[in-house]
Short mmCIF file of C-alpha atoms in Angstrom, two decimals:
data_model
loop_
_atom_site.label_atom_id
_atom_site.label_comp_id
_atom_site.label_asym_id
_atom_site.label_seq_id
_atom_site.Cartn_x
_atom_site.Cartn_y
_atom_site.Cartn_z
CA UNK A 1245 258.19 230.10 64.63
CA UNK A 1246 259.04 226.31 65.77
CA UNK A 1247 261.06 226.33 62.60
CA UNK A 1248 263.29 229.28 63.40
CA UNK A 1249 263.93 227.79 66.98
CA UNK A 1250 264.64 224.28 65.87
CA UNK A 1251 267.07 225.36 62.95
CA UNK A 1252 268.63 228.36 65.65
CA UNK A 1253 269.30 224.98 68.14
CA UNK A 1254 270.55 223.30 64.98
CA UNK A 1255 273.29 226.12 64.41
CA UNK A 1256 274.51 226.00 67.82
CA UNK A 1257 274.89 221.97 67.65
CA UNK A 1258 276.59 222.40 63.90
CA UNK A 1259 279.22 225.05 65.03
CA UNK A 1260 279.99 222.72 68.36
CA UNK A 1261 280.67 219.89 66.30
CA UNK A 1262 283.26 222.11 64.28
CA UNK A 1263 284.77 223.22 67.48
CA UNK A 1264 284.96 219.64 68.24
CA UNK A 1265 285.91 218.45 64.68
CA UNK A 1266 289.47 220.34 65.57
CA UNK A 1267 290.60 218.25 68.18
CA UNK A 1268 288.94 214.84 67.06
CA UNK A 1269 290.13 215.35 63.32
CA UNK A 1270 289.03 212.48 60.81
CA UNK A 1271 288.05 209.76 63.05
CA UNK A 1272 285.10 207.59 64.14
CA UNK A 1273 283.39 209.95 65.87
CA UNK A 1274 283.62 213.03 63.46
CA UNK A 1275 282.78 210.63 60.10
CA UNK A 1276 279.77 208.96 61.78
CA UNK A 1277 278.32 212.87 62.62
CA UNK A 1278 279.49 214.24 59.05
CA UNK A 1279 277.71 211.50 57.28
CA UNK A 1280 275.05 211.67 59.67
CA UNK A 1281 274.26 215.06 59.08
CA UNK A 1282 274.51 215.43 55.30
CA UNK A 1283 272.38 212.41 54.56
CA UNK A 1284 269.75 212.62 57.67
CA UNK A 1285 270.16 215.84 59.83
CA UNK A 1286 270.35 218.70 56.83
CA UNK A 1287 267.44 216.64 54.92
CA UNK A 1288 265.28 216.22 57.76
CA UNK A 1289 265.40 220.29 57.83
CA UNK A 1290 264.54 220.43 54.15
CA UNK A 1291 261.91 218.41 54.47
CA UNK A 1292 260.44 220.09 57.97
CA UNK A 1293 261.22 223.67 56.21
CA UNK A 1294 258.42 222.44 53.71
CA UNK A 1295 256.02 220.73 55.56
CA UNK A 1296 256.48 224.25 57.82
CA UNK A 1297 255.97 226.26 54.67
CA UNK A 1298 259.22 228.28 54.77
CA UNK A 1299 260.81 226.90 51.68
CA UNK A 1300 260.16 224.53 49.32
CA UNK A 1301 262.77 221.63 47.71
CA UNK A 1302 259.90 219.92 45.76
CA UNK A 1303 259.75 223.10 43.47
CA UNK A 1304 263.58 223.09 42.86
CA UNK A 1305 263.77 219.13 42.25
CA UNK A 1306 260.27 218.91 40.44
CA UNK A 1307 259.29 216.35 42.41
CA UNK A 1308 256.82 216.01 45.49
CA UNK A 1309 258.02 215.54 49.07
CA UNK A 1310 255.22 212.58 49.24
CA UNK A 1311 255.33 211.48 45.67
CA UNK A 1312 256.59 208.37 46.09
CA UNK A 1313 254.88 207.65 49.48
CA UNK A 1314 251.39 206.97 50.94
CA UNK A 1315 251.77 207.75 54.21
CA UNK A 1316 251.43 211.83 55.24
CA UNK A 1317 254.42 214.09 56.39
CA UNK A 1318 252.42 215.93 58.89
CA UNK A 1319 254.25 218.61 61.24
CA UNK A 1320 257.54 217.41 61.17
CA UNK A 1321 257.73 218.27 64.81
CA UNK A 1322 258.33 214.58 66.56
CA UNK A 1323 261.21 213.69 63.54
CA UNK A 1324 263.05 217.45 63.71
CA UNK A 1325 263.34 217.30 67.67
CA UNK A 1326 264.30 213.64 68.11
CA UNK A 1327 267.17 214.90 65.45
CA UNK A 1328 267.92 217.47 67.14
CA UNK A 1329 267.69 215.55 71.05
CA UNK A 1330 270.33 213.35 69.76
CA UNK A 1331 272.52 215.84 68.25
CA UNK A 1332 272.73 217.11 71.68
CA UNK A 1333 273.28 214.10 73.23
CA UNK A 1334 275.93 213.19 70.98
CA UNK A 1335 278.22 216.51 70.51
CA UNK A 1336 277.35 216.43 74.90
CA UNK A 1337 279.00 212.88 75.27
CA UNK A 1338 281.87 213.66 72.72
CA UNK A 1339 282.31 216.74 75.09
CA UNK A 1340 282.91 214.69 78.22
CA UNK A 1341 284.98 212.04 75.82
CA UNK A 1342 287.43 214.50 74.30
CA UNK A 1343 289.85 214.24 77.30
CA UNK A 1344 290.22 210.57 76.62
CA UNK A 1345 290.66 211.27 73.41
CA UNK A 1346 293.50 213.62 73.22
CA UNK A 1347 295.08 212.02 75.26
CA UNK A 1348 295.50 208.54 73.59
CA UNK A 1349 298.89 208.25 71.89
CA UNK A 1350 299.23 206.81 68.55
CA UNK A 1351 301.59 204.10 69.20
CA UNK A 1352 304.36 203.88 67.02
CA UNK A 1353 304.24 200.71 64.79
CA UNK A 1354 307.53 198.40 64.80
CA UNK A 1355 309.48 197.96 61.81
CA UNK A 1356 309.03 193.95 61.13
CA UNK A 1357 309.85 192.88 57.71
CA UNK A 1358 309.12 189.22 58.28
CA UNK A 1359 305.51 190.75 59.30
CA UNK A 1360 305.26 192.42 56.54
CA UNK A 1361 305.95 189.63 54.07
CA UNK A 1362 303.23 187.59 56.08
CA UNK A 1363 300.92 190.40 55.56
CA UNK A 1364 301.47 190.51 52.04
CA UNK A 1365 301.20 186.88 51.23
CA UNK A 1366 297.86 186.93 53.32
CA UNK A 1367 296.47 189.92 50.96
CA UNK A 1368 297.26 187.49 47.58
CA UNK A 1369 295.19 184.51 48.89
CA UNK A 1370 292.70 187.01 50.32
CA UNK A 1371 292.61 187.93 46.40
CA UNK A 1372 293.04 184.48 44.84
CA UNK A 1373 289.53 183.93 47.00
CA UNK A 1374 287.67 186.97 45.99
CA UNK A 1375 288.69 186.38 41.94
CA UNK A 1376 287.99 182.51 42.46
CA UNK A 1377 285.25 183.56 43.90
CA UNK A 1378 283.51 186.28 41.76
CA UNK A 1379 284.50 183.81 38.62
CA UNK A 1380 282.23 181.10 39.95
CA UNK A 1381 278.97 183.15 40.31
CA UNK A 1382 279.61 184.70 36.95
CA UNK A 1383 279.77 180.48 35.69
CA UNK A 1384 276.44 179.99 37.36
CA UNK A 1385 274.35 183.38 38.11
CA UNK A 1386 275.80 186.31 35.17
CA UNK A 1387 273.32 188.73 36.55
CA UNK A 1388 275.89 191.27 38.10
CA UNK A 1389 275.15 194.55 36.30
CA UNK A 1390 278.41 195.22 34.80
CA UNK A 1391 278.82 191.26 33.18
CA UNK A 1392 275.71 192.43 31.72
CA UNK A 1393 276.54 195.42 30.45
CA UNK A 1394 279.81 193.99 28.76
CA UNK A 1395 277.92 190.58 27.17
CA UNK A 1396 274.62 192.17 26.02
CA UNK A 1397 274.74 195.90 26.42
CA UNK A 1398 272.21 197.42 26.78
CA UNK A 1399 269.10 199.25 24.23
CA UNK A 1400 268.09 202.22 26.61
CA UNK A 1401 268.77 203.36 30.10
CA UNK A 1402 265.44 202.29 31.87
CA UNK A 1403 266.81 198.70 31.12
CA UNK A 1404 270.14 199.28 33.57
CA UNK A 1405 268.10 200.41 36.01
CA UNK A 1406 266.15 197.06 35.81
CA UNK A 1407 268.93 194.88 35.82
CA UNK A 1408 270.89 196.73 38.60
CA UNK A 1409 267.65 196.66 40.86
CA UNK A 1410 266.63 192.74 39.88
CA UNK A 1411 270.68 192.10 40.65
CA UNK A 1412 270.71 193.24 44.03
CA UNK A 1413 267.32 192.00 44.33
CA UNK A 1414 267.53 188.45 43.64
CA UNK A 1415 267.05 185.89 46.33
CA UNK A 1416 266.06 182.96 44.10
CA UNK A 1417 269.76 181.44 43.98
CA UNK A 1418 271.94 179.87 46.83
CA UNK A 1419 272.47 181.59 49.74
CA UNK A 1420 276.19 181.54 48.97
CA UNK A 1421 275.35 183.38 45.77
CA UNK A 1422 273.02 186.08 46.85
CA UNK A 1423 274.03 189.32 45.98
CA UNK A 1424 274.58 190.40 49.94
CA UNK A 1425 277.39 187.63 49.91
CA UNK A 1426 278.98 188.89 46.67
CA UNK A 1427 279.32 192.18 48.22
CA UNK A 1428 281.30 190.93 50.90
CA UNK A 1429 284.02 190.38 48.26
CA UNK A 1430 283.80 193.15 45.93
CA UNK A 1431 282.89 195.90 48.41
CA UNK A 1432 285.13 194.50 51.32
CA UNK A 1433 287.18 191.88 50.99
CA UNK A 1434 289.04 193.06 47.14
CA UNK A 1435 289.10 196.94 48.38
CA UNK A 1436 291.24 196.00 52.03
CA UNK A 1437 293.12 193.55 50.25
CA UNK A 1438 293.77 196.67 47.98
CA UNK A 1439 294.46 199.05 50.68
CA UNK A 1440 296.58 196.51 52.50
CA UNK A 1441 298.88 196.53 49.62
CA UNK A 1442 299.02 200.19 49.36
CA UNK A 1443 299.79 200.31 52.96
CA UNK A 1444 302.49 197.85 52.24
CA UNK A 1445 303.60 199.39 48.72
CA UNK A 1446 304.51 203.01 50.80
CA UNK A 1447 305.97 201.99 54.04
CA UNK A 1448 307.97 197.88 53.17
CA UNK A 1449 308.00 196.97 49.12
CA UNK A 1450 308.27 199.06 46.01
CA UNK A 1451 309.20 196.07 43.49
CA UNK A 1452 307.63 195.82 40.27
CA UNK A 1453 305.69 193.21 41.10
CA UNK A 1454 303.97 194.81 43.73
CA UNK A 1455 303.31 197.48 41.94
CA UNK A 1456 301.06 195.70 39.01
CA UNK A 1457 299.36 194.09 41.69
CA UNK A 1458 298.20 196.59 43.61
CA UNK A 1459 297.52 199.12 40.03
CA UNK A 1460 295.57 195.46 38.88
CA UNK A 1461 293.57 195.36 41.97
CA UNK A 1462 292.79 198.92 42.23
CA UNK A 1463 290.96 198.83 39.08
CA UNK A 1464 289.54 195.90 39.74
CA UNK A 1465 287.83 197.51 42.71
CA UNK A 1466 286.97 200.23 40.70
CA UNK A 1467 285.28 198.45 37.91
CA UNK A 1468 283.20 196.11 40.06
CA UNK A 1469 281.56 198.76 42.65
CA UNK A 1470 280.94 201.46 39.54
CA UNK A 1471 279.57 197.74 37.91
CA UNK A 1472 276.79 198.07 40.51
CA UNK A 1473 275.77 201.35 38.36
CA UNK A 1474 274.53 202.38 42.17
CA UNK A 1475 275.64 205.15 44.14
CA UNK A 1476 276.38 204.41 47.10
CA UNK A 1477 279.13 201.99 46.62
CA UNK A 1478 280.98 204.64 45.43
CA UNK A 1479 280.28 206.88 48.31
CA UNK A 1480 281.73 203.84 50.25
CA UNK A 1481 284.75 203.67 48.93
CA UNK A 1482 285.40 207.29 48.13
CA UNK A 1483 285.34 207.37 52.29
CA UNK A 1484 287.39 204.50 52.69
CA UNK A 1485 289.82 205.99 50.88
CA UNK A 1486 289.51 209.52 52.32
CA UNK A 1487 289.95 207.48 55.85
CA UNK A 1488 293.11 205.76 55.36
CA UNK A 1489 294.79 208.88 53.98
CA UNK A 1490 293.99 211.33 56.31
CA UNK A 1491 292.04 209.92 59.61
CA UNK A 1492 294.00 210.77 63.00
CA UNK A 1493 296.10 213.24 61.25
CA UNK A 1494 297.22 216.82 63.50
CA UNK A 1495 297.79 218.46 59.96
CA UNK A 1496 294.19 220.12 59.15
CA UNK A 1497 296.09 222.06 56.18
CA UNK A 1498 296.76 218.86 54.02
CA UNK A 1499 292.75 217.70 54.43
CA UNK A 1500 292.04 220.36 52.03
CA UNK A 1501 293.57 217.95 49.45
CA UNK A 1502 290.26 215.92 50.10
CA UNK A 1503 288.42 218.85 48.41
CA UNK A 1504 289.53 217.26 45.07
CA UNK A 1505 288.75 213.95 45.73
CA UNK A 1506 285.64 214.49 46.55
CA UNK A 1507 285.34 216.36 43.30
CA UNK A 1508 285.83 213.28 41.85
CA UNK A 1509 283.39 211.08 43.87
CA UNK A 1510 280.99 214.26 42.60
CA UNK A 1511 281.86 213.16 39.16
CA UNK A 1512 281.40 209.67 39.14
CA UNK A 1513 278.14 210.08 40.95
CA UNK A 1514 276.58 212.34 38.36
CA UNK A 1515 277.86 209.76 35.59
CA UNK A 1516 276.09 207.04 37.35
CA UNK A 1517 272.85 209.09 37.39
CA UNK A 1518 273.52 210.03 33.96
CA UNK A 1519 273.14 206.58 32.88
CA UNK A 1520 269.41 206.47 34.69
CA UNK A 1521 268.36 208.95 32.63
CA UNK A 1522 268.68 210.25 28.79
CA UNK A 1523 267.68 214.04 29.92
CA UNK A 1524 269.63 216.97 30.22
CA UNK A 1525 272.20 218.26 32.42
CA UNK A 1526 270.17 220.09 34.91
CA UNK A 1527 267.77 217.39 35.20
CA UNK A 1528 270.59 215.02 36.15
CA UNK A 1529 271.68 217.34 38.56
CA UNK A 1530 268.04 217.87 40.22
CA UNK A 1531 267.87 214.04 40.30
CA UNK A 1532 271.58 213.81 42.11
CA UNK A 1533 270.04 216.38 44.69
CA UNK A 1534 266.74 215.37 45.39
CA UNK A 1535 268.76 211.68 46.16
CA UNK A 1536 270.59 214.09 48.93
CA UNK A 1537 268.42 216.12 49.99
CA UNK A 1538 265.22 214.27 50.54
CA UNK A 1539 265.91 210.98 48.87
CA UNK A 1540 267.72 209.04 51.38
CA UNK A 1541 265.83 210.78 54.75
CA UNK A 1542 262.57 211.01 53.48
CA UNK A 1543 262.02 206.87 55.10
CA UNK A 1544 263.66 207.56 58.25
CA UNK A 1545 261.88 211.07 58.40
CA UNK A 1546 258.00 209.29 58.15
CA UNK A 1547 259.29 206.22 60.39
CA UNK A 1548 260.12 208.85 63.12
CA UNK A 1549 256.74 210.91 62.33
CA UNK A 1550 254.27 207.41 62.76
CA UNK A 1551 255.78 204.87 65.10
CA UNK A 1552 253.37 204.23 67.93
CA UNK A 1553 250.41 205.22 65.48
CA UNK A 1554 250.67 203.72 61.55
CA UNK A 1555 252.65 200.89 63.60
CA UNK A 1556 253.54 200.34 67.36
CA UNK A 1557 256.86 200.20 69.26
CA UNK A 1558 258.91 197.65 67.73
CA UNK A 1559 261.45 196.47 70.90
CA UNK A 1560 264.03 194.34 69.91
CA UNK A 1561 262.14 193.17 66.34
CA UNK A 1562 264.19 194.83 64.15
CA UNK A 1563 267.18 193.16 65.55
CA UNK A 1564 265.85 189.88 65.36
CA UNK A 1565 264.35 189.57 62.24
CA UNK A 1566 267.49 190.78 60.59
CA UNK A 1567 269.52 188.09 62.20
CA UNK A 1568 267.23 185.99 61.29
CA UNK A 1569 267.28 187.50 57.48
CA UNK A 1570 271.00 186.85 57.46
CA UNK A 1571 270.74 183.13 58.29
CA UNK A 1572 268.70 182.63 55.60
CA UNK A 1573 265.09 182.09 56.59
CA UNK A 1574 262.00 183.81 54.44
CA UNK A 1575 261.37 186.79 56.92
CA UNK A 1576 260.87 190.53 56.22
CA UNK A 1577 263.13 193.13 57.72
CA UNK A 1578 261.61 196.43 59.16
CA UNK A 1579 263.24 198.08 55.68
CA UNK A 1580 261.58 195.68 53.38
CA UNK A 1581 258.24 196.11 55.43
CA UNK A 1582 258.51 199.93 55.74
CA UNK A 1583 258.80 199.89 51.49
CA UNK A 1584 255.53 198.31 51.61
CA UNK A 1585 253.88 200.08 54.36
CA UNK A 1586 254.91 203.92 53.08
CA UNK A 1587 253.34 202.84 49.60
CA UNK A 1588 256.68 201.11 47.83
CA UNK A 1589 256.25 197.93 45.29
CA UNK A 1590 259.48 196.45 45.66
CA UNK A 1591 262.81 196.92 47.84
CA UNK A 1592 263.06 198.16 50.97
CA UNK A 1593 263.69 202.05 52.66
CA UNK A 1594 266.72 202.26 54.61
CA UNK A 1595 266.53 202.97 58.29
CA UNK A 1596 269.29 204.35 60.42
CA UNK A 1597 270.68 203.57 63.59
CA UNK A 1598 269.23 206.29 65.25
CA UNK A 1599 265.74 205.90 63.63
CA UNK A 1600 266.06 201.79 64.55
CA UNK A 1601 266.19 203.36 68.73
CA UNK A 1602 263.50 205.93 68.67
CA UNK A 1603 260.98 203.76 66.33
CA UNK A 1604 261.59 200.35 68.45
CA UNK A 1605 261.92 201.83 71.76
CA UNK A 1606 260.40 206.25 71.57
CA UNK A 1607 261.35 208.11 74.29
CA UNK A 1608 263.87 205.29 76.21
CA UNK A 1609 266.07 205.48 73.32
CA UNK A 1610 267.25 208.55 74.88
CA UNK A 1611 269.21 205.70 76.70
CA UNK A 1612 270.68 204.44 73.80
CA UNK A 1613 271.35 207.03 72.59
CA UNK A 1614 274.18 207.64 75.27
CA UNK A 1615 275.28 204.31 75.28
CA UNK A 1616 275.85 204.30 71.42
CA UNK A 1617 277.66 207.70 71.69
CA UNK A 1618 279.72 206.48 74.39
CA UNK A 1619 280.97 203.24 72.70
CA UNK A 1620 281.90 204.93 69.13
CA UNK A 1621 284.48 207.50 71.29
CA UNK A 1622 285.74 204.21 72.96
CA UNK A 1623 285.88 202.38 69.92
CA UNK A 1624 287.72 205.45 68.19
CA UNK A 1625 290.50 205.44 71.16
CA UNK A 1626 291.08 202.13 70.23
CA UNK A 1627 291.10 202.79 66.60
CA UNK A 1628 293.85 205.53 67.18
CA UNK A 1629 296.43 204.34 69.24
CA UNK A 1630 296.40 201.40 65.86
CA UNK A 1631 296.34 203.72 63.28
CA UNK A 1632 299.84 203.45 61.65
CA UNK A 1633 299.85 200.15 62.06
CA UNK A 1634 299.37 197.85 59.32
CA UNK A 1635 295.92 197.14 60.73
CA UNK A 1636 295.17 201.14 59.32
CA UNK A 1637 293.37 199.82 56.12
CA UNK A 1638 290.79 197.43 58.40
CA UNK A 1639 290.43 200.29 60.65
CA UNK A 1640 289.51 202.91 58.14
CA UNK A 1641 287.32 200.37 56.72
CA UNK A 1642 285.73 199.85 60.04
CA UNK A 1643 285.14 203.38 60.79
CA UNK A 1644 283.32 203.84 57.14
CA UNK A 1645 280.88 200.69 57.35
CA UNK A 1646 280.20 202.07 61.18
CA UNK A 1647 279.58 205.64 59.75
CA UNK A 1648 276.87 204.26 57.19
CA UNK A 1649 274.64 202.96 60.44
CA UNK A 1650 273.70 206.18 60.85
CA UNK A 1651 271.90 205.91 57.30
CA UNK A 1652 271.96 202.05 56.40
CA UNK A 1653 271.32 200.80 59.66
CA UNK A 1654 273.13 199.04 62.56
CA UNK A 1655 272.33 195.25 62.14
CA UNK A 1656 272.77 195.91 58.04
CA UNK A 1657 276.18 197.32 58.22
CA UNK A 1658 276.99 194.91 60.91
CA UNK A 1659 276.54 191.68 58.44
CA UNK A 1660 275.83 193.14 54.65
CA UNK A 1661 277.06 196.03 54.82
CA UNK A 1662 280.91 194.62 55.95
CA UNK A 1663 281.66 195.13 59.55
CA UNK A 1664 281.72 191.61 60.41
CA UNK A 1665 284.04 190.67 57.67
CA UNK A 1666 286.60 193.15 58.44
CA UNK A 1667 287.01 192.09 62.06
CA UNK A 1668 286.97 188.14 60.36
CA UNK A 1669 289.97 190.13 58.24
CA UNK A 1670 291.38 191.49 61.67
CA UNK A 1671 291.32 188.52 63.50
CA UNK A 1672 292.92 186.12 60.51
CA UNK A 1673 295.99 188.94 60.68
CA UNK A 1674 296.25 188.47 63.80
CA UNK A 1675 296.70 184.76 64.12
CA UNK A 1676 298.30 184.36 60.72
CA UNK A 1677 300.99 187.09 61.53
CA UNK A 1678 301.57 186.15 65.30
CA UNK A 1679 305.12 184.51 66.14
CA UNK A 1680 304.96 181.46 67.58
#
């Protein structure tokens, strides 16, 4: 019965969010509940709908709920209502917010063709860096999957898997080298500079000249996140680029052109798990959707389910340990120690935002959970009255990296994951581009 209640509450929440969804549109607020819910909320109700014994995912993928883990699902009932308590919370806040909202104008960006050119020579050093860069670390570390792939090749697929995992994985080199810095300029810094030029390529310069640059870098971006042979750097930038076509827009007709993009994403993601594997089609598929549907939740899901018992209230450790991760020093994040402590040999289990409140602070995160709610609608005002300005590309970068806390976590998207390099991008734009 708590099942039928839970998922009747969850209907209610879903179909507010779509009444809200038409007057937010594609922004901050709408992509951080969207991603949210298709990669934590709908999984966490797969996974309770088991556990509840009303219907069972681990039949259709082949694969046990707690195959990969040690620790026990048990009711689901703490992990499906703090879901649900912050779904309120959220869709309640971006209730009182949507006033605000609507009624920030998108200001109308001036016509500056000395800015422009500025912008534009900023965006080929930004490149000359990344390529300088990336050529370096090949000189001294070739480990990046795809240099791999192209010197040695590879003799069967359990191999890629091994070398993309011991890539992203390797902390043995300069901290200048590690692979969390090298995303910075293949994940970030390459695909704005890319999206900066596209930006510039419709609304200033069509020369010819522009236009090999900008086809050059866009396959350059293309080759170096599939080169990962992971998924979700493809997820990444198949929202980036969904955000800076369509975020802020009034016309809800022309976002069913997004249909077929994300057709392709589907693609592309079912090639990369292809390569994983040498079964057949369905199996591939099964794979794809057990990463969806329990895959990526199934961490966050037990972390909700035993903090305060398999481990206590955390406070403000997560934080700190992560900064302190980031500056270099030899200390385990709450990820890399939740691998370990749900049964996992190596890596680490990704932790959202939302999961980082209730398992470091339980029922006060309530608290946060305002606050947090209330500063993404601020943040998105902010976002929208600059969004056709040249500053669009950063922002729909922003708003994707910002999205991914609610799966990846807030201190990981804030350093590794990119945030903090696109406002370094923001800030050199502004200074660079300011008249004197």
């Amino acid at each position: 019965m708590d099942f039928y209640i839970f998922l009747f509450l969850y209907s209610i929440f879903l179909l507010w969010f779509v009444i809200l969804f038409s007057k937010y549109k594609i922004s901050l607020y709408t992509s951080f509940y969207i991603i949210y819910t298709l990669l934590i909320g709908i999984p966490f109700f797969i996974i309770f709908a088991e556990v509840q014994d009303i219907f069972y995912i681990s039949k259709i993928i082949n694969r046990g709920l707690e195959a990969k883990v040690t620790l026990h699902l048990n009711d689901g009932i703490r992990p499906i209502t703090y879901m649900l308590i912050f779904n309120f919370i959220y869709l309640f806040v971006g209730t009182i917010g949507l006033f605000q909202f609507q009624e920030t104008k998108v200001l109308k960006p001036k016509i500056d063709i000395e800015y422009s050119e500025k912008v534009y020579r900023l965006v080929k050093i930004a490149l000359a860096i990344s390529f300088l860069y990336i050529f370096i670390r090949y000189i001294f570390y070739p480990d990046f999957p795809l240099f791999v792939l192209l010197k040695h090749g590879f003799s069967n697929d359990a191999v890629l898997r091994d070398v993309a995992f011991s890539y992203s994985h390797n902390h043995n080199i300069p901290y200048i080298f590690l692979p969390s810095i090298n995303s910075q300029f293949y994940r970030i810094l390459i695909p704005v500079s890319f999206f900066l030029l596209l930006y510039y390529y419709e609304n200033y310069e069509t020369s010819f000249n522009t236009k090999i640059l900008l086809i050059f870098t866009l396959i350059t971006v293309v080759a170096l996140n599939f080169g990962t042979f992971k998924r979700t750097p493809i997820l990444y930038l198949s929202t980036w680029f969904i955000l800076y076509k369509y975020m802020y827009i009034d016309d809800l007709k022309s976002l069913l052109k997004i249909v077929n993009f994300v057709l392709i994403t589907v693609v592309v993601l079912i090639f990369i798990t292809a390569l994983y594997t040498d079964k057949d089609m369905q199996s591939i598929l099964l794979n794809l959707l057990a990463r969806f549907a329990v895959g990526e939740a199934i961490g966050e899901f037990l972390a909700i389910e035993h903090f305060g018992t398999t481990f206590d209230y955390m406070y403000f450790d997560i934080f700190t340990v992560y900064f302190q991760k980031i500056l270099g020093m030899d200390v385990m994040t709450f990820s890399e120690l939740w691998k370990i402590l749900t049964g996992g040999t190596r890596g680490y289990t990704s932790i959202g935002v939302i999961a980082e409140f209730i398992v470091s602070f339980g029922y006060l995160s309530i608290v946060y959970f305002i606050l947090f709610s209330a500063t993404l609608i601020k943040i998105d005002t902010l976002f929208k009255q600059n969004s056709n300005s040249f500053y669009r590309p950063i922002i729909a970068g922003l708003i994707t990296v910002i999205s991914f806390m609610s799966v990846k976590g807030f201190f990981a998207q804030l350093f590794t994951g990119g945030t903090v390099v696109l406002l370094f991008v923001y800030l050199i734009m502004k200074l660079y581009t300011s008249k004197e």
